[in-house]
PDB file of N, CA and C in Angstrom:
ATOM      1  N   UNK A   6     -30.764 -14.143  76.226  1.00 84.00           N
ATOM      2  CA  UNK A   6     -29.577 -14.370  77.249  1.00 84.00           C
ATOM      3  C   UNK A   6     -28.479 -14.886  76.628  1.00 84.00           C
ATOM      4  N   UNK A   7     -28.814 -15.728  75.547  1.00 85.00           N
ATOM      5  CA  UNK A   7     -27.917 -16.943  75.067  1.00 85.00           C
ATOM      6  C   UNK A   7     -27.112 -15.928  74.136  1.00 85.00           C
ATOM      7  N   UNK A   8     -27.990 -15.402  73.527  1.00 87.00           N
ATOM      8  CA  UNK A   8     -27.289 -14.165  72.519  1.00 87.00           C
ATOM      9  C   UNK A   8     -26.168 -13.355  73.351  1.00 87.00           C
ATOM     10  N   UNK A   9     -26.491 -12.727  74.269  1.00 86.00           N
ATOM     11  CA  UNK A   9     -25.233 -11.900  75.010  1.00 86.00           C
ATOM     12  C   UNK A   9     -24.105 -12.591  75.463  1.00 86.00           C
ATOM     13  N   UNK A  10     -24.377 -13.838  76.022  1.00 87.00           N
ATOM     14  CA  UNK A  10     -23.400 -14.753  76.243  1.00 87.00           C
ATOM     15  C   UNK A  10     -22.306 -15.239  74.907  1.00 87.00           C
ATOM     16  N   UNK A  11     -23.055 -15.291  73.792  1.00 86.00           N
ATOM     17  CA  UNK A  11     -22.172 -15.610  72.530  1.00 86.00           C
ATOM     18  C   UNK A  11     -21.752 -14.297  71.966  1.00 86.00           C
ATOM     19  N   UNK A  12     -22.192 -13.355  72.180  1.00 86.00           N
ATOM     20  CA  UNK A  12     -21.817 -11.769  71.941  1.00 86.00           C
ATOM     21  C   UNK A  12     -20.393 -11.486  72.542  1.00 86.00           C
ATOM     22  N   UNK A  13     -20.501 -11.953  74.051  1.00 83.00           N
ATOM     23  CA  UNK A  13     -19.406 -11.409  75.075  1.00 83.00           C
ATOM     24  C   UNK A  13     -18.308 -12.573  74.362  1.00 83.00           C
ATOM     25  N   UNK A  14     -18.626 -14.015  74.169  1.00 88.00           N
ATOM     26  CA  UNK A  14     -17.459 -14.930  73.818  1.00 88.00           C
ATOM     27  C   UNK A  14     -16.872 -14.407  72.159  1.00 88.00           C
ATOM     28  N   UNK A  15     -17.550 -13.796  71.412  1.00 88.00           N
ATOM     29  CA  UNK A  15     -17.089 -13.270  70.194  1.00 88.00           C
ATOM     30  C   UNK A  15     -16.220 -12.101  70.344  1.00 88.00           C
ATOM     31  N   UNK A  16     -16.717 -10.785  71.152  1.00 88.00           N
ATOM     32  CA  UNK A  16     -16.285  -9.345  71.058  1.00 88.00           C
ATOM     33  C   UNK A  16     -14.876  -9.623  72.055  1.00 88.00           C
ATOM     34  N   UNK A  17     -14.788 -10.470  73.233  1.00 86.00           N
ATOM     35  CA  UNK A  17     -13.613 -10.228  74.013  1.00 86.00           C
ATOM     36  C   UNK A  17     -12.208 -10.644  73.322  1.00 86.00           C
ATOM     37  N   UNK A  18     -12.204 -11.909  72.584  1.00 87.00           N
ATOM     38  CA  UNK A  18     -11.192 -12.028  71.979  1.00 87.00           C
ATOM     39  C   UNK A  18     -11.167 -11.068  71.071  1.00 87.00           C
ATOM     40  N   UNK A  19     -11.784 -10.622  70.441  1.00 87.00           N
ATOM     41  CA  UNK A  19     -11.761  -9.899  69.016  1.00 87.00           C
ATOM     42  C   UNK A  19     -11.060  -8.362  69.682  1.00 87.00           C
ATOM     43  N   UNK A  20     -11.324  -7.880  70.832  1.00 88.00           N
ATOM     44  CA  UNK A  20     -10.781  -6.367  71.249  1.00 88.00           C
ATOM     45  C   UNK A  20      -9.223  -6.793  71.704  1.00 88.00           C
ATOM     46  N   UNK A  21      -9.468  -7.893  72.291  1.00 88.00           N
ATOM     47  CA  UNK A  21      -7.812  -8.335  72.853  1.00 88.00           C
ATOM     48  C   UNK A  21      -7.079  -8.149  71.406  1.00 88.00           C
ATOM     49  N   UNK A  22      -7.285  -9.002  70.356  1.00 90.00           N
ATOM     50  CA  UNK A  22      -6.526  -9.174  69.526  1.00 90.00           C
ATOM     51  C   UNK A  22      -6.367  -7.922  68.576  1.00 90.00           C
ATOM     52  N   UNK A  23      -7.285  -6.708  68.463  1.00 91.00           N
ATOM     53  CA  UNK A  23      -7.269  -5.631  68.151  1.00 91.00           C
ATOM     54  C   UNK A  23      -6.065  -4.932  68.918  1.00 91.00           C
ATOM     55  N   UNK A  24      -6.369  -5.090  70.038  1.00 91.00           N
ATOM     56  CA  UNK A  24      -5.526  -4.067  71.200  1.00 91.00           C
ATOM     57  C   UNK A  24      -4.006  -4.713  71.023  1.00 91.00           C
ATOM     58  N   UNK A  25      -3.891  -6.004  70.824  1.00 93.00           N
ATOM     59  CA  UNK A  25      -2.339  -6.207  70.615  1.00 93.00           C
ATOM     60  C   UNK A  25      -1.621  -6.237  69.452  1.00 93.00           C
ATOM     61  N   UNK A  26      -2.492  -5.830  68.420  1.00 92.00           N
ATOM     62  CA  UNK A  26      -2.085  -5.353  67.137  1.00 92.00           C
ATOM     63  C   UNK A  26      -1.756  -3.854  67.036  1.00 92.00           C
ATOM     64  N   UNK A  27      -2.543  -3.201  67.721  1.00 91.00           N
ATOM     65  CA  UNK A  27      -2.093  -2.016  68.223  1.00 91.00           C
ATOM     66  C   UNK A  27      -0.869  -1.841  68.808  1.00 91.00           C
ATOM     67  N   UNK A  28      -0.626  -2.438  69.860  1.00 91.00           N
ATOM     68  CA  UNK A  28       0.215  -2.546  70.482  1.00 91.00           C
ATOM     69  C   UNK A  28       1.665  -2.816  69.908  1.00 91.00           C
ATOM     70  N   UNK A  29       1.694  -4.036  69.032  1.00 89.00           N
ATOM     71  CA  UNK A  29       2.778  -4.355  68.014  1.00 89.00           C
ATOM     72  C   UNK A  29       3.003  -3.015  67.457  1.00 89.00           C
ATOM     73  N   UNK A  30       2.102  -2.726  66.394  1.00 88.00           N
ATOM     74  CA  UNK A  30       2.095  -1.399  65.652  1.00 88.00           C
ATOM     75  C   UNK A  30       2.889  -0.511  66.101  1.00 88.00           C
ATOM     76  N   UNK A  31       2.584   0.188  67.356  1.00 87.00           N
ATOM     77  CA  UNK A  31       3.300   1.281  68.515  1.00 87.00           C
ATOM     78  C   UNK A  31       4.638   0.957  68.650  1.00 87.00           C
ATOM     79  N   UNK A  32       4.947  -0.329  68.838  1.00 82.00           N
ATOM     80  CA  UNK A  32       6.370  -0.862  69.071  1.00 82.00           C
ATOM     81  C   UNK A  32       7.175  -0.576  67.669  1.00 82.00           C
ATOM     82  N   UNK A  33       6.800  -1.291  66.788  1.00 83.00           N
ATOM     83  CA  UNK A  33       7.027  -1.370  65.468  1.00 83.00           C
ATOM     84  C   UNK A  33       7.727   0.485  65.001  1.00 83.00           C
ATOM     85  N   UNK A  34       6.643   1.275  65.203  1.00 85.00           N
ATOM     86  CA  UNK A  34       6.606   2.694  64.754  1.00 85.00           C
ATOM     87  C   UNK A  34       7.872   3.466  65.927  1.00 85.00           C
ATOM     88  N   UNK A  35       7.595   3.165  67.250  1.00 81.00           N
ATOM     89  CA  UNK A  35       8.204   4.114  68.113  1.00 81.00           C
ATOM     90  C   UNK A  35       9.772   3.419  68.407  1.00 81.00           C
ATOM     91  N   UNK A  36      10.004   2.228  68.158  1.00 75.00           N
ATOM     92  CA  UNK A  36      11.099   1.584  68.406  1.00 75.00           C
ATOM     93  C   UNK A  36      12.388   2.552  68.042  1.00 75.00           C
ATOM     94  N   UNK A  37      13.318   2.275  69.330  1.00 69.00           N
ATOM     95  CA  UNK A  37      14.570   3.032  69.007  1.00 69.00           C
ATOM     96  C   UNK A  37      15.484   2.796  67.568  1.00 69.00           C
ATOM     97  N   UNK A  38      16.076   3.592  67.175  1.00 69.00           N
ATOM     98  CA  UNK A  38      17.142   2.865  65.934  1.00 69.00           C
ATOM     99  C   UNK A  38      18.057   2.449  66.597  1.00 69.00           C
ATOM    100  N   UNK A  39      18.806   2.677  67.532  1.00 69.00           N
ATOM    101  CA  UNK A  39      20.000   2.310  67.967  1.00 69.00           C
ATOM    102  C   UNK A  39      19.899   1.184  68.844  1.00 69.00           C
ATOM    103  N   UNK A  40      20.697  -0.045  68.722  1.00 72.00           N
ATOM    104  CA  UNK A  40      20.268  -1.324  69.388  1.00 72.00           C
ATOM    105  C   UNK A  40      21.533  -1.212  70.698  1.00 72.00           C
ATOM    106  N   UNK A  41      20.667  -1.747  71.884  1.00 72.00           N
ATOM    107  CA  UNK A  41      21.279  -1.993  73.019  1.00 72.00           C
ATOM    108  C   UNK A  41      22.315  -3.013  73.237  1.00 72.00           C
ATOM    109  N   UNK A  42      23.732  -2.780  73.506  1.00 77.00           N
ATOM    110  CA  UNK A  42      24.332  -3.867  74.088  1.00 77.00           C
ATOM    111  C   UNK A  42      23.978  -4.488  75.397  1.00 77.00           C
ATOM    112  N   UNK A  43      24.024  -5.189  76.015  1.00 80.00           N
ATOM    113  CA  UNK A  43      23.164  -5.916  77.112  1.00 80.00           C
ATOM    114  C   UNK A  43      24.870  -6.629  77.821  1.00 80.00           C
ATOM    115  N   UNK A  44      24.836  -6.404  78.796  1.00 83.00           N
ATOM    116  CA  UNK A  44      26.259  -7.444  79.680  1.00 83.00           C
ATOM    117  C   UNK A  44      25.672  -8.155  80.754  1.00 83.00           C
ATOM    118  N   UNK A  45      26.057  -8.984  81.017  1.00 86.00           N
ATOM    119  CA  UNK A  45      25.531  -9.781  82.197  1.00 86.00           C
ATOM    120  C   UNK A  45      27.306  -9.965  83.105  1.00 86.00           C
ATOM    121  N   UNK A  46      26.887  -9.450  84.169  1.00 87.00           N
ATOM    122  CA  UNK A  46      28.113  -9.452  84.826  1.00 87.00           C
ATOM    123  C   UNK A  46      28.013 -10.382  85.893  1.00 87.00           C
ATOM    124  N   UNK A  47      29.060 -11.412  86.754  1.00 88.00           N
ATOM    125  CA  UNK A  47      28.768 -11.611  87.782  1.00 88.00           C
ATOM    126  C   UNK A  47      30.315 -11.943  88.564  1.00 88.00           C
ATOM    127  N   UNK A  48      29.917 -11.724  89.998  1.00 88.00           N
ATOM    128  CA  UNK A  48      31.444 -11.606  90.889  1.00 88.00           C
ATOM    129  C   UNK A  48      31.225 -13.081  91.294  1.00 88.00           C
ATOM    130  N   UNK A  49      32.451 -13.651  90.888  1.00 88.00           N
ATOM    131  CA  UNK A  49      32.682 -15.113  91.392  1.00 88.00           C
ATOM    132  C   UNK A  49      33.332 -14.922  92.743  1.00 88.00           C
ATOM    133  N   UNK A  50      32.772 -15.785  93.830  1.00 87.00           N
ATOM    134  CA  UNK A  50      33.092 -15.970  95.015  1.00 87.00           C
ATOM    135  C   UNK A  50      34.167 -17.077  95.165  1.00 87.00           C
ATOM    136  N   UNK A  51      34.583 -16.959  96.605  1.00 85.00           N
ATOM    137  CA  UNK A  51      36.111 -18.007  96.773  1.00 85.00           C
ATOM    138  C   UNK A  51      35.583 -19.246  96.420  1.00 85.00           C
ATOM    139  N   UNK A  52      34.261 -19.873  97.368  1.00 88.00           N
ATOM    140  CA  UNK A  52      33.959 -21.260  97.176  1.00 88.00           C
ATOM    141  C   UNK A  52      33.158 -21.271  95.688  1.00 88.00           C
ATOM    142  N   UNK A  53      33.625 -22.290  95.245  1.00 88.00           N
ATOM    143  CA  UNK A  53      33.183 -23.146  93.667  1.00 88.00           C
ATOM    144  C   UNK A  53      33.161 -22.188  92.749  1.00 88.00           C
ATOM    145  N   UNK A  54      33.878 -21.402  92.368  1.00 88.00           N
ATOM    146  CA  UNK A  54      33.715 -20.378  91.023  1.00 88.00           C
ATOM    147  C   UNK A  54      33.494 -21.316  89.909  1.00 88.00           C
ATOM    148  N   UNK A  55      34.141 -22.477  89.961  1.00 86.00           N
ATOM    149  CA  UNK A  55      33.680 -23.052  88.726  1.00 86.00           C
ATOM    150  C   UNK A  55      32.129 -23.682  88.195  1.00 86.00           C
ATOM    151  N   UNK A  56      31.680 -23.747  89.397  1.00 88.00           N
ATOM    152  CA  UNK A  56      30.202 -24.177  89.624  1.00 88.00           C
ATOM    153  C   UNK A  56      29.457 -22.931  89.083  1.00 88.00           C
ATOM    154  N   UNK A  57      29.703 -21.831  89.689  1.00 88.00           N
ATOM    155  CA  UNK A  57      29.270 -20.583  89.515  1.00 88.00           C
ATOM    156  C   UNK A  57      29.502 -20.131  87.953  1.00 88.00           C
ATOM    157  N   UNK A  58      30.477 -20.521  87.578  1.00 88.00           N
ATOM    158  CA  UNK A  58      30.893 -20.385  85.929  1.00 88.00           C
ATOM    159  C   UNK A  58      29.742 -21.021  85.123  1.00 88.00           C
ATOM    160  N   UNK A  59      29.634 -22.236  85.631  1.00 87.00           N
ATOM    161  CA  UNK A  59      28.804 -23.373  84.723  1.00 87.00           C
ATOM    162  C   UNK A  59      27.300 -22.910  84.832  1.00 87.00           C
ATOM    163  N   UNK A  60      26.959 -22.639  86.002  1.00 88.00           N
ATOM    164  CA  UNK A  60      25.719 -21.834  86.119  1.00 88.00           C
ATOM    165  C   UNK A  60      25.134 -20.891  85.270  1.00 88.00           C
ATOM    166  N   UNK A  61      26.136 -19.885  85.251  1.00 86.00           N
ATOM    167  CA  UNK A  61      26.142 -18.755  84.686  1.00 86.00           C
ATOM    168  C   UNK A  61      25.622 -19.145  83.294  1.00 86.00           C
ATOM    169  N   UNK A  62      26.854 -19.731  82.616  1.00 85.00           N
ATOM    170  CA  UNK A  62      26.669 -20.029  81.324  1.00 85.00           C
ATOM    171  C   UNK A  62      25.472 -20.850  80.702  1.00 85.00           C
ATOM    172  N   UNK A  63      25.118 -21.887  81.800  1.00 85.00           N
ATOM    173  CA  UNK A  63      24.019 -22.409  81.352  1.00 85.00           C
ATOM    174  C   UNK A  63      22.319 -21.249  81.313  1.00 85.00           C
ATOM    175  N   UNK A  64      22.523 -20.567  82.320  1.00 84.00           N
ATOM    176  CA  UNK A  64      21.406 -19.826  82.336  1.00 84.00           C
ATOM    177  C   UNK A  64      21.283 -18.734  81.247  1.00 84.00           C
ATOM    178  N   UNK A  65      22.412 -17.821  80.914  1.00 79.00           N
ATOM    179  CA  UNK A  65      22.435 -16.402  80.204  1.00 79.00           C
ATOM    180  C   UNK A  65      22.753 -16.721  78.935  1.00 79.00           C
ATOM    181  N   UNK A  66      23.722 -17.992  78.690  1.00 74.00           N
ATOM    182  CA  UNK A  66      24.407 -17.960  77.449  1.00 74.00           C
ATOM    183  C   UNK A  66      23.519 -18.039  76.116  1.00 74.00           C
ATOM    184  N   UNK A  67      21.986 -18.707  76.267  1.00 71.00           N
ATOM    185  CA  UNK A  67      21.279 -18.613  74.931  1.00 71.00           C
ATOM    186  C   UNK A  67      20.744 -17.252  74.517  1.00 71.00           C
ATOM    187  N   UNK A  68      20.947 -16.223  75.169  1.00 70.00           N
ATOM    188  CA  UNK A  68      20.220 -15.219  75.385  1.00 70.00           C
ATOM    189  C   UNK A  68      21.029 -13.896  74.630  1.00 70.00           C
ATOM    190  N   UNK A  69      22.124 -14.161  73.668  1.00 71.00           N
ATOM    191  CA  UNK A  69      22.896 -13.548  73.066  1.00 71.00           C
ATOM    192  C   UNK A  69      23.567 -12.207  73.479  1.00 71.00           C
ATOM    193  N   UNK A  70      23.673 -12.392  74.973  1.00 75.00           N
ATOM    194  CA  UNK A  70      23.984 -11.388  75.862  1.00 75.00           C
ATOM    195  C   UNK A  70      25.663 -11.684  76.093  1.00 75.00           C
ATOM    196  N   UNK A  71      26.559 -10.329  76.182  1.00 81.00           N
ATOM    197  CA  UNK A  71      27.962 -10.723  76.642  1.00 81.00           C
ATOM    198  C   UNK A  71      27.985 -10.840  78.092  1.00 81.00           C
ATOM    199  N   UNK A  72      28.505 -11.991  78.074  1.00 85.00           N
ATOM    200  CA  UNK A  72      28.736 -12.589  79.829  1.00 85.00           C
ATOM    201  C   UNK A  72      30.311 -12.350  80.258  1.00 85.00           C
ATOM    202  N   UNK A  73      30.188 -11.687  81.424  1.00 88.00           N
ATOM    203  CA  UNK A  73      31.659 -11.373  81.883  1.00 88.00           C
ATOM    204  C   UNK A  73      31.574 -11.860  83.689  1.00 88.00           C
ATOM    205  N   UNK A  74      32.594 -12.580  83.934  1.00 89.00           N
ATOM    206  CA  UNK A  74      32.944 -12.994  85.094  1.00 89.00           C
ATOM    207  C   UNK A  74      34.120 -12.302  85.847  1.00 89.00           C
ATOM    208  N   UNK A  75      33.663 -11.766  86.880  1.00 89.00           N
ATOM    209  CA  UNK A  75      34.730 -10.793  87.622  1.00 89.00           C
ATOM    210  C   UNK A  75      35.371 -11.837  88.809  1.00 89.00           C
ATOM    211  N   UNK A  76      36.611 -12.285  88.701  1.00 88.00           N
ATOM    212  CA  UNK A  76      37.338 -12.874  89.191  1.00 88.00           C
ATOM    213  C   UNK A  76      38.247 -12.331  90.207  1.00 88.00           C
ATOM    214  N   UNK A  77      38.109 -11.156  90.598  1.00 86.00           N
ATOM    215  CA  UNK A  77      38.936 -10.810  91.780  1.00 86.00           C
ATOM    216  C   UNK A  77      39.107 -11.602  93.358  1.00 86.00           C
ATOM    217  N   UNK A  78      37.954 -12.069  93.594  1.00 87.00           N
ATOM    218  CA  UNK A  78      38.231 -13.243  95.197  1.00 87.00           C
ATOM    219  C   UNK A  78      38.565 -14.731  94.898  1.00 87.00           C
ATOM    220  N   UNK A  79      38.924 -15.023  93.407  1.00 86.00           N
ATOM    221  CA  UNK A  79      39.116 -16.257  93.020  1.00 86.00           C
ATOM    222  C   UNK A  79      40.491 -16.805  93.475  1.00 86.00           C
ATOM    223  N   UNK A  80      40.558 -17.856  93.923  1.00 87.00           N
ATOM    224  CA  UNK A  80      41.989 -18.013  94.532  1.00 87.00           C
ATOM    225  C   UNK A  80      42.845 -18.445  93.548  1.00 87.00           C
ATOM    226  N   UNK A  81      44.245 -18.424  93.551  1.00 86.00           N
ATOM    227  CA  UNK A  81      44.747 -18.399  92.333  1.00 86.00           C
ATOM    228  C   UNK A  81      45.037 -20.200  92.139  1.00 86.00           C
ATOM    229  N   UNK A  82      44.646 -21.181  92.769  1.00 85.00           N
ATOM    230  CA  UNK A  82      44.549 -22.586  92.235  1.00 85.00           C
ATOM    231  C   UNK A  82      43.280 -22.785  91.537  1.00 85.00           C
ATOM    232  N   UNK A  83      42.306 -21.942  91.797  1.00 85.00           N
ATOM    233  CA  UNK A  83      41.146 -22.585  91.084  1.00 85.00           C
ATOM    234  C   UNK A  83      41.034 -21.424  89.520  1.00 85.00           C
ATOM    235  N   UNK A  84      42.022 -20.227  89.740  1.00 88.00           N
ATOM    236  CA  UNK A  84      41.756 -19.097  88.593  1.00 88.00           C
ATOM    237  C   UNK A  84      42.194 -19.919  87.084  1.00 88.00           C
ATOM    238  N   UNK A  85      42.994 -21.240  86.785  1.00 88.00           N
ATOM    239  CA  UNK A  85      43.191 -21.559  85.672  1.00 88.00           C
ATOM    240  C   UNK A  85      42.170 -22.473  85.299  1.00 88.00           C
ATOM    241  N   UNK A  86      41.408 -23.051  86.236  1.00 87.00           N
ATOM    242  CA  UNK A  86      40.286 -24.061  85.766  1.00 87.00           C
ATOM    243  C   UNK A  86      38.993 -23.050  85.530  1.00 87.00           C
ATOM    244  N   UNK A  87      38.996 -22.010  86.124  1.00 87.00           N
ATOM    245  CA  UNK A  87      37.928 -21.121  85.833  1.00 87.00           C
ATOM    246  C   UNK A  87      38.519 -20.277  84.421  1.00 87.00           C
ATOM    247  N   UNK A  88      39.439 -19.973  84.012  1.00 88.00           N
ATOM    248  CA  UNK A  88      40.102 -19.750  82.781  1.00 88.00           C
ATOM    249  C   UNK A  88      39.536 -20.607  81.592  1.00 88.00           C
ATOM    250  N   UNK A  89      39.888 -21.908  81.803  1.00 89.00           N
ATOM    251  CA  UNK A  89      39.604 -22.936  80.939  1.00 89.00           C
ATOM    252  C   UNK A  89      38.064 -22.927  80.488  1.00 89.00           C
ATOM    253  N   UNK A  90      37.376 -22.902  81.778  1.00 87.00           N
ATOM    254  CA  UNK A  90      35.925 -23.165  81.671  1.00 87.00           C
ATOM    255  C   UNK A  90      35.169 -21.962  81.032  1.00 87.00           C
ATOM    256  N   UNK A  91      35.640 -20.624  81.392  1.00 87.00           N
ATOM    257  CA  UNK A  91      35.186 -19.519  80.578  1.00 87.00           C
ATOM    258  C   UNK A  91      35.432 -19.230  79.518  1.00 87.00           C
ATOM    259  N   UNK A  92      36.690 -19.945  78.878  1.00 87.00           N
ATOM    260  CA  UNK A  92      36.833 -19.840  77.492  1.00 87.00           C
ATOM    261  C   UNK A  92      36.152 -20.902  76.562  1.00 87.00           C
ATOM    262  N   UNK A  93      35.696 -21.985  77.291  1.00 88.00           N
ATOM    263  CA  UNK A  93      34.954 -22.960  76.664  1.00 88.00           C
ATOM    264  C   UNK A  93      33.386 -22.319  76.147  1.00 88.00           C
ATOM    265  N   UNK A  94      32.886 -21.518  77.288  1.00 85.00           N
ATOM    266  CA  UNK A  94      31.871 -20.946  77.608  1.00 85.00           C
ATOM    267  C   UNK A  94      31.444 -19.385  76.788  1.00 85.00           C
ATOM    268  N   UNK A  95      32.600 -19.244  76.375  1.00 85.00           N
ATOM    269  CA  UNK A  95      32.647 -17.761  75.596  1.00 85.00           C
ATOM    270  C   UNK A  95      32.162 -16.819  76.540  1.00 85.00           C
ATOM    271  N   UNK A  96      32.641 -16.796  77.647  1.00 86.00           N
ATOM    272  CA  UNK A  96      32.788 -15.867  78.957  1.00 86.00           C
ATOM    273  C   UNK A  96      33.926 -15.099  79.150  1.00 86.00           C
ATOM    274  N   UNK A  97      33.765 -13.669  79.433  1.00 87.00           N
ATOM    275  CA  UNK A  97      34.998 -13.153  79.536  1.00 87.00           C
ATOM    276  C   UNK A  97      35.208 -13.025  81.327  1.00 87.00           C
ATOM    277  N   UNK A  98      36.418 -13.589  81.412  1.00 87.00           N
ATOM    278  CA  UNK A  98      36.960 -13.705  82.806  1.00 87.00           C
ATOM    279  C   UNK A  98      38.033 -12.581  82.985  1.00 87.00           C
ATOM    280  N   UNK A  99      37.786 -11.744  83.810  1.00 88.00           N
ATOM    281  CA  UNK A  99      38.866 -10.711  84.284  1.00 88.00           C
ATOM    282  C   UNK A  99      38.506 -10.058  85.524  1.00 88.00           C
ATOM    283  N   UNK A 100      39.329  -8.936  85.780  1.00 89.00           N
ATOM    284  CA  UNK A 100      39.530  -8.451  87.306  1.00 89.00           C
ATOM    285  C   UNK A 100      38.686  -7.071  86.861  1.00 89.00           C
ATOM    286  N   UNK A 101      38.115  -6.731  87.978  1.00 87.00           N
ATOM    287  CA  UNK A 101      37.468  -5.266  88.154  1.00 87.00           C
ATOM    288  C   UNK A 101      37.714  -4.028  87.238  1.00 87.00           C
ATOM    289  N   UNK A 102      39.226  -4.109  87.644  1.00 88.00           N
ATOM    290  CA  UNK A 102      39.960  -2.577  86.947  1.00 88.00           C
ATOM    291  C   UNK A 102      39.788  -3.182  85.630  1.00 88.00           C
ATOM    292  N   UNK A 103      39.828  -4.323  84.968  1.00 86.00           N
ATOM    293  CA  UNK A 103      39.610  -4.632  83.494  1.00 86.00           C
ATOM    294  C   UNK A 103      38.384  -4.306  82.861  1.00 86.00           C
ATOM    295  N   UNK A 104      37.260  -4.332  83.677  1.00 84.00           N
ATOM    296  CA  UNK A 104      35.788  -4.216  83.195  1.00 84.00           C
ATOM    297  C   UNK A 104      35.425  -3.125  82.418  1.00 84.00           C
ATOM    298  N   UNK A 105      36.126  -2.407  82.206  1.00 84.00           N
ATOM    299  CA  UNK A 105      35.730  -0.900  81.753  1.00 84.00           C
ATOM    300  C   UNK A 105      36.309  -1.168  80.096  1.00 84.00           C
ATOM    301  N   UNK A 106      37.820  -2.049  80.226  1.00 85.00           N
ATOM    302  CA  UNK A 106      38.104  -2.387  78.764  1.00 85.00           C
ATOM    303  C   UNK A 106      37.394  -3.219  77.978  1.00 85.00           C
ATOM    304  N   UNK A 107      36.518  -4.026  78.747  1.00 82.00           N
ATOM    305  CA  UNK A 107      35.792  -5.126  78.261  1.00 82.00           C
ATOM    306  C   UNK A 107      34.300  -4.653  77.460  1.00 82.00           C
ATOM    307  N   UNK A 108      33.887  -4.221  78.275  1.00 81.00           N
ATOM    308  CA  UNK A 108      32.539  -3.298  78.154  1.00 81.00           C
ATOM    309  C   UNK A 108      32.600  -2.494  76.988  1.00 81.00           C
ATOM    310  N   UNK A 109      33.831  -1.730  76.780  1.00 73.00           N
ATOM    311  CA  UNK A 109      33.914  -0.512  75.719  1.00 73.00           C
ATOM    312  C   UNK A 109      32.903   0.238  75.866  1.00 73.00           C
ATOM    313  N   UNK A 110      33.335   1.192  77.007  1.00 58.00           N
ATOM    314  CA  UNK A 110      32.479   2.178  76.856  1.00 58.00           C
ATOM    315  C   UNK A 110      33.039   3.560  75.818  1.00 58.00           C
TER     316      UNK A 110
END
């Protein structure tokens, strides 16, 4: 009985490790040659757009993706503050009709 328990304790991690190595090799061989550009887009609302930009930057900036904030609903008095905050956090601030130019399709 003890031999069977020791056998299972040994064989289960071994099988899981081998399957993980095979999965890694499969991804290495079959990965696409073309890289994918990822865009994170947020639509800023009328209320508290500065806080939305700060949260957006905090959550997604470290992932090396392009961040875009749409400011169609932002009031004029908040727009300048949003522009400064977006420049500071490397976020593209634009209107919806400018989105295609920024995303470079």
